[in-house]
Amino acid sequence: MPEQALCGNQLVRILEQLARTRGLPKAIRTDNGKEFCGRAMLNWAHARGVQLFLIELGKPNQNAHIESFNGRFRDECLNEHWFTSLAHARVIVEAWRREYNEERPKRSLGGLTPTAYAQRLMQKQLN
């Protein structure tokens, strides 16, 4: 199966979908991947007033929480399964995502799951 890389235009479509359901972020911090540094992403952010912050080259510790998540995702999900199709991969990844976000409390979130933490933040913003 060929690798499924994300291009800048695909990233922008995903960000648009997220913006419709969650609103626009004030800023996005990313590594220097080509999908984040390309014209599509830069134009999208500029048109919507979203600030972009890129970590310094060779400094993944500036995005340590993302690097930690990526390692956990790779170790617990991607390396544990042999995907027979893209559809199969989507099912497995979605199951892992739900467990990670809805069933696993995080110390860094005060013992809440990411879903519960997000709900609490949204409730505070409404009040």
XYZ file of C-alpha atoms in Angstrom:
127
model
C 0.000 0.000 0.000
C 1.464 3.433 -0.883
C 2.188 5.879 1.904
C -0.586 8.417 2.434
C 1.139 11.775 2.871
C -0.832 14.934 3.564
C -0.325 17.836 1.160
C -0.942 21.495 1.943
C -4.309 21.653 0.180
C -5.557 18.589 2.065
C -4.382 20.137 5.329
C -6.281 23.336 4.559
C -9.475 21.349 3.848
C -9.099 19.574 7.202
C -8.487 22.872 9.003
C -11.630 24.308 7.386
C -13.667 21.348 8.647
C -12.243 21.799 12.137
C -12.912 25.536 12.058
C -16.581 24.913 11.225
C -17.043 22.651 14.241
C -14.604 24.148 16.748
C -13.888 27.671 15.572
C -10.602 29.147 14.436
C -7.549 28.976 16.654
C -5.666 32.174 17.456
C -2.386 30.480 16.578
C -0.931 27.189 15.369
C 2.545 25.954 16.289
C 4.028 23.297 14.030
C 7.225 21.652 12.975
C 8.709 22.598 9.626
C 6.946 19.942 7.571
C 6.303 20.998 3.989
C 2.529 20.786 4.463
C 2.764 23.427 7.227
C 5.200 25.745 5.420
C 3.606 25.738 1.990
C 1.657 28.449 0.254
C -1.754 26.828 0.918
C -1.236 26.871 4.699
C 0.298 30.353 4.725
C -2.551 31.791 2.638
C -5.191 30.018 4.738
C -3.758 31.335 8.007
C -3.251 34.877 6.711
C -6.792 35.094 5.310
C -8.240 34.023 8.672
C -5.947 35.939 11.012
C -4.396 32.784 12.456
C -0.791 33.221 13.570
C 1.667 30.509 12.559
C 4.646 29.648 14.728
C 7.238 27.193 13.462
C 9.604 25.482 15.861
C 13.310 25.952 15.206
C 14.889 23.426 12.880
C 16.413 20.529 14.809
C 14.591 21.465 18.040
C 11.775 18.899 18.428
C 11.816 19.602 22.188
C 9.975 22.846 21.361
C 7.025 20.622 20.462
C 7.705 18.009 23.147
C 4.048 17.202 23.865
C 3.447 16.495 20.167
C 6.601 14.393 19.887
C 5.454 12.443 22.962
C 2.000 11.897 21.472
C 3.461 10.825 18.121
C 5.683 8.272 19.863
C 2.776 6.892 21.864
C 0.551 6.715 18.774
C 3.261 4.925 16.812
C 4.075 2.465 19.636
C 0.514 1.704 20.750
C -1.334 1.790 17.455
C 0.665 1.921 14.239
C 3.357 -0.586 15.245
C 0.818 -2.994 16.738
C -1.229 -3.580 13.602
C -0.691 -4.747 10.060
C -3.155 -2.697 8.046
C -4.622 -4.476 5.045
C -6.207 -1.359 3.541
C -6.684 2.321 4.166
C -10.220 1.572 5.381
C -8.840 -0.957 7.883
C -6.291 1.599 9.096
C -9.050 4.179 9.593
C -11.090 1.782 11.756
C -8.109 0.885 13.964
C -6.890 4.474 14.288
C -10.386 5.723 15.154
C -10.746 3.081 17.885
C -7.368 4.085 19.326
C -8.245 7.800 19.109
C -11.502 7.282 20.976
C -9.823 5.290 23.714
C -7.018 7.845 24.037
C -9.377 10.833 24.173
C -12.381 9.410 26.011
C -11.090 6.729 28.370
C -7.566 7.668 29.455
C -7.227 10.366 32.111
C -4.109 12.543 31.846
C -2.197 13.950 34.805
C -1.359 17.019 32.739
C -5.112 17.692 32.431
C -5.817 17.391 36.139
C -6.826 13.749 35.910
C -9.417 14.368 33.195
C -9.621 12.718 29.814
C -8.907 15.042 26.861
C -12.601 14.961 25.949
C -13.714 15.896 29.464
C -11.068 18.622 29.637
C -12.219 20.108 26.305
C -15.842 20.027 27.470
C -14.892 21.839 30.675
C -13.035 24.526 28.715
C -15.991 25.024 26.393
C -18.336 25.313 29.362
C -16.092 27.955 30.960
C -16.092 29.949 27.725
C -19.893 29.878 27.609
C -20.226 31.178 31.175
